[in-house]
Amino acid sequence: VQFDLLLDYAAAWCPRRPLRLLDLCSGPGSLARRALERLPSVEVVAVDVDPWLLELGRRVVDDSTRLTWRWADLRDERWLQALPHSEFDAVVSTTATHWFEPEELSRIYRQITTILAPDGLLANADVIPDEANGSRTARLAREMLSRWQAARIRRADGKDWRGFWDDARREPAFARLLAERDKVLGFRRPRRALPLQAHIAALHRAGLRQTTEIWRFHAAAILIAAR
Ligand SMILES: C[S@@+](CC[C@H](N)C(=O)[O-])C[C@H]1O[C@@H](n2cnc3c(N)ncnc32)[C@H](O)[C@@H]1O
């Protein structure tokens, strides 16, 4: 639902075709794949720092006319140099902005503004808690929900995130790219998710003054932003 919503908003906002879309922190390209299926006229550039996930994506989606993969580390200010174009109609990102420190994210939003077409749209789906309600009942609700979700993940038969990575590391064919991943990411892990209010303030400072939350389920939300 979240991928489809985000793509529909991008397509509705910007009438140009093909729609040139940048998927930041794409991982293996789940959103990029969905974009190719859903939007008949789209060109996607998928960017990530993890060489192993990029390779997984390359092997799963074979559409080099509409999808370009690029390696870049968004912690490095020069990441824009890795892009094949200087302007995009839509810049999207899913479940990724909580990997960055607040000042890194502010800089990334500023840099996105420089490559966003004048009528372009930024869409970010992530854990973006709305902390406007600071009452004790609201804090309890947030705490109980995250405990309940963690317990459900532990009970599920399916793999959790840790199980997925443990399996990947047991596969000898993945060893070289996973070693490269460890080199670039080190022990870096996701950060505490920034609240909605911090995202909106950073977007405004970056020059994206129209910001709207288009979807929310507890702390998971989608924000769109434009000039
Ligand atoms: C939870 S995954 C989400 C992947 C994908 N967007 C999705 O929704 O399926 C977070 C992604 O952010 C990427 N990432 C983390 N730090 C990054 C950085 N400094 N530069 C580029 N990508 C980064 C990770 O490699 C990973 O693919």
PDB file of N, CA and C in Angstrom, residues 50-89:
ATOM      1  N   ASP A  50      25.009  -0.261  -0.127  1.00  0.00           N
ATOM      2  CA  ASP A  50      25.319  -1.661   0.164  1.00  0.00           C
ATOM      3  C   ASP A  50      25.527  -2.438  -1.142  1.00  0.00           C
ATOM      4  N   PRO A  51      26.782  -2.833  -1.421  1.00  0.00           N
ATOM      5  CA  PRO A  51      27.056  -3.489  -2.700  1.00  0.00           C
ATOM      6  C   PRO A  51      26.338  -4.829  -2.838  1.00  0.00           C
ATOM      7  N   TRP A  52      26.094  -5.476  -1.717  1.00  0.00           N
ATOM      8  CA  TRP A  52      25.416  -6.788  -1.775  1.00  0.00           C
ATOM      9  C   TRP A  52      23.943  -6.612  -2.155  1.00  0.00           C
ATOM     10  N   LEU A  53      23.269  -5.648  -1.532  1.00  0.00           N
ATOM     11  CA  LEU A  53      21.861  -5.410  -1.874  1.00  0.00           C
ATOM     12  C   LEU A  53      21.723  -4.925  -3.318  1.00  0.00           C
ATOM     13  N   LEU A  54      22.669  -4.082  -3.757  1.00  0.00           N
ATOM     14  CA  LEU A  54      22.621  -3.610  -5.150  1.00  0.00           C
ATOM     15  C   LEU A  54      22.744  -4.783  -6.122  1.00  0.00           C
ATOM     16  N   GLU A  55      23.637  -5.718  -5.793  1.00  0.00           N
ATOM     17  CA  GLU A  55      23.825  -6.869  -6.683  1.00  0.00           C
ATOM     18  C   GLU A  55      22.575  -7.754  -6.693  1.00  0.00           C
ATOM     19  N   LEU A  56      21.970  -7.937  -5.504  1.00  0.00           N
ATOM     20  CA  LEU A  56      20.710  -8.705  -5.463  1.00  0.00           C
ATOM     21  C   LEU A  56      19.696  -8.058  -6.403  1.00  0.00           C
ATOM     22  N   GLY A  57      19.582  -6.730  -6.301  1.00  0.00           N
ATOM     23  CA  GLY A  57      18.623  -5.997  -7.131  1.00  0.00           C
ATOM     24  C   GLY A  57      18.918  -6.173  -8.607  1.00  0.00           C
ATOM     25  N   ARG A  58      20.204  -6.025  -8.975  1.00  0.00           N
ATOM     26  CA  ARG A  58      20.589  -6.156 -10.392  1.00  0.00           C
ATOM     27  C   ARG A  58      20.198  -7.518 -10.931  1.00  0.00           C
ATOM     28  N   ARG A  59      20.322  -8.532 -10.097  1.00  0.00           N
ATOM     29  CA  ARG A  59      20.024  -9.894 -10.587  1.00  0.00           C
ATOM     30  C   ARG A  59      18.530 -10.161 -10.680  1.00  0.00           C
ATOM     31  N   VAL A  60      17.758  -9.431  -9.873  1.00  0.00           N
ATOM     32  CA  VAL A  60      16.310  -9.691  -9.880  1.00  0.00           C
ATOM     33  C   VAL A  60      15.610  -8.867 -10.972  1.00  0.00           C
ATOM     34  N   VAL A  61      16.026  -7.622 -11.137  1.00  0.00           N
ATOM     35  CA  VAL A  61      15.362  -6.780 -12.146  1.00  0.00           C
ATOM     36  C   VAL A  61      16.298  -6.551 -13.310  1.00  0.00           C
ATOM     37  N   ASP A  62      15.923  -7.072 -14.434  1.00  0.00           N
ATOM     38  CA  ASP A  62      16.779  -6.927 -15.593  1.00  0.00           C
ATOM     39  C   ASP A  62      16.062  -5.996 -16.579  1.00  0.00           C
ATOM     40  N   ASP A  63      16.169  -4.696 -16.357  1.00  0.00           N
ATOM     41  CA  ASP A  63      15.507  -3.745 -17.250  1.00  0.00           C
ATOM     42  C   ASP A  63      16.408  -2.523 -17.370  1.00  0.00           C
ATOM     43  N   SER A  64      17.542  -2.733 -18.044  1.00  0.00           N
ATOM     44  CA  SER A  64      18.540  -1.659 -18.046  1.00  0.00           C
ATOM     45  C   SER A  64      18.086  -0.454 -18.860  1.00  0.00           C
ATOM     46  N   THR A  65      16.993  -0.570 -19.628  1.00  0.00           N
ATOM     47  CA  THR A  65      16.549   0.620 -20.357  1.00  0.00           C
ATOM     48  C   THR A  65      15.809   1.569 -19.417  1.00  0.00           C
ATOM     49  N   ARG A  66      15.148   1.023 -18.394  1.00  0.00           N
ATOM     50  CA  ARG A  66      14.353   1.900 -17.522  1.00  0.00           C
ATOM     51  C   ARG A  66      14.913   2.019 -16.105  1.00  0.00           C
ATOM     52  N   LEU A  67      15.866   1.145 -15.753  1.00  0.00           N
ATOM     53  CA  LEU A  67      16.378   1.170 -14.368  1.00  0.00           C
ATOM     54  C   LEU A  67      17.897   1.220 -14.364  1.00  0.00           C
ATOM     55  N   THR A  68      18.434   2.191 -13.650  1.00  0.00           N
ATOM     56  CA  THR A  68      19.884   2.342 -13.513  1.00  0.00           C
ATOM     57  C   THR A  68      20.251   2.199 -12.048  1.00  0.00           C
ATOM     58  N   TRP A  69      21.228   1.363 -11.748  1.00  0.00           N
ATOM     59  CA  TRP A  69      21.684   1.187 -10.357  1.00  0.00           C
ATOM     60  C   TRP A  69      22.930   2.015 -10.141  1.00  0.00           C
ATOM     61  N   ARG A  70      23.027   2.647  -8.985  1.00  0.00           N
ATOM     62  CA  ARG A  70      24.235   3.407  -8.667  1.00  0.00           C
ATOM     63  C   ARG A  70      24.636   3.165  -7.211  1.00  0.00           C
ATOM     64  N   TRP A  71      25.939   3.037  -7.000  1.00  0.00           N
ATOM     65  CA  TRP A  71      26.446   2.953  -5.637  1.00  0.00           C
ATOM     66  C   TRP A  71      26.754   4.371  -5.161  1.00  0.00           C
ATOM     67  N   ALA A  72      26.286   4.734  -3.981  1.00  0.00           N
ATOM     68  CA  ALA A  72      26.687   6.015  -3.380  1.00  0.00           C
ATOM     69  C   ALA A  72      26.435   5.944  -1.878  1.00  0.00           C
ATOM     70  N   ASP A  73      27.284   6.659  -1.147  1.00  0.00           N
ATOM     71  CA  ASP A  73      27.132   6.739   0.305  1.00  0.00           C
ATOM     72  C   ASP A  73      26.604   8.140   0.629  1.00  0.00           C
ATOM     73  N   LEU A  74      25.377   8.222   1.091  1.00  0.00           N
ATOM     74  CA  LEU A  74      24.762   9.532   1.330  1.00  0.00           C
ATOM     75  C   LEU A  74      25.388  10.271   2.510  1.00  0.00           C
ATOM     76  N   ARG A  75      26.228   9.563   3.284  1.00  0.00           N
ATOM     77  CA  ARG A  75      26.946  10.269   4.352  1.00  0.00           C
ATOM     78  C   ARG A  75      28.060  11.140   3.763  1.00  0.00           C
ATOM     79  N   ASP A  76      28.439  10.817   2.524  1.00  0.00           N
ATOM     80  CA  ASP A  76      29.490  11.576   1.852  1.00  0.00           C
ATOM     81  C   ASP A  76      28.835  12.687   1.031  1.00  0.00           C
ATOM     82  N   GLU A  77      29.232  13.929   1.295  1.00  0.00           N
ATOM     83  CA  GLU A  77      28.579  15.072   0.635  1.00  0.00           C
ATOM     84  C   GLU A  77      28.646  15.008  -0.885  1.00  0.00           C
ATOM     85  N   ARG A  78      29.578  14.196  -1.418  1.00  0.00           N
ATOM     86  CA  ARG A  78      29.744  14.163  -2.881  1.00  0.00           C
ATOM     87  C   ARG A  78      28.840  13.153  -3.565  1.00  0.00           C
ATOM     88  N   TRP A  79      27.839  12.612  -2.844  1.00  0.00           N
ATOM     89  CA  TRP A  79      27.043  11.525  -3.421  1.00  0.00           C
ATOM     90  C   TRP A  79      26.313  11.918  -4.708  1.00  0.00           C
ATOM     91  N   LEU A  80      26.006  13.220  -4.858  1.00  0.00           N
ATOM     92  CA  LEU A  80      25.288  13.643  -6.079  1.00  0.00           C
ATOM     93  C   LEU A  80      26.090  13.325  -7.346  1.00  0.00           C
ATOM     94  N   GLN A  81      27.414  13.286  -7.181  1.00  0.00           N
ATOM     95  CA  GLN A  81      28.266  13.026  -8.358  1.00  0.00           C
ATOM     96  C   GLN A  81      28.037  11.631  -8.947  1.00  0.00           C
ATOM     97  N   ALA A  82      27.457  10.737  -8.154  1.00  0.00           N
ATOM     98  CA  ALA A  82      27.237   9.363  -8.651  1.00  0.00           C
ATOM     99  C   ALA A  82      26.008   9.275  -9.563  1.00  0.00           C
ATOM    100  N   LEU A  83      25.210  10.335  -9.587  1.00  0.00           N
ATOM    101  CA  LEU A  83      23.941  10.248 -10.334  1.00  0.00           C
ATOM    102  C   LEU A  83      24.147  10.455 -11.834  1.00  0.00           C
ATOM    103  N   PRO A  84      23.369   9.769 -12.649  1.00  0.00           N
ATOM    104  CA  PRO A  84      23.517   9.928 -14.091  1.00  0.00           C
ATOM    105  C   PRO A  84      22.803  11.175 -14.636  1.00  0.00           C
ATOM    106  N   HIS A  85      21.953  11.829 -13.823  1.00  0.00           N
ATOM    107  CA  HIS A  85      21.234  13.034 -14.280  1.00  0.00           C
ATOM    108  C   HIS A  85      21.364  14.129 -13.215  1.00  0.00           C
ATOM    109  N   SER A  86      21.144  15.384 -13.662  1.00  0.00           N
ATOM    110  CA  SER A  86      21.234  16.479 -12.682  1.00  0.00           C
ATOM    111  C   SER A  86      19.850  16.912 -12.211  1.00  0.00           C
ATOM    112  N   GLU A  87      18.792  16.318 -12.778  1.00  0.00           N
ATOM    113  CA  GLU A  87      17.440  16.717 -12.353  1.00  0.00           C
ATOM    114  C   GLU A  87      16.493  15.515 -12.366  1.00  0.00           C
ATOM    115  N   PHE A  88      15.623  15.474 -11.345  1.00  0.00           N
ATOM    116  CA  PHE A  88      14.641  14.381 -11.229  1.00  0.00           C
ATOM    117  C   PHE A  88      13.255  14.964 -10.970  1.00  0.00           C
ATOM    118  N   ASP A  89      12.224  14.284 -11.509  1.00  0.00           N
ATOM    119  CA  ASP A  89      10.848  14.724 -11.277  1.00  0.00           C
ATOM    120  C   ASP A  89      10.373  14.320  -9.885  1.00  0.00           C
TER     121      ASP A  89
END
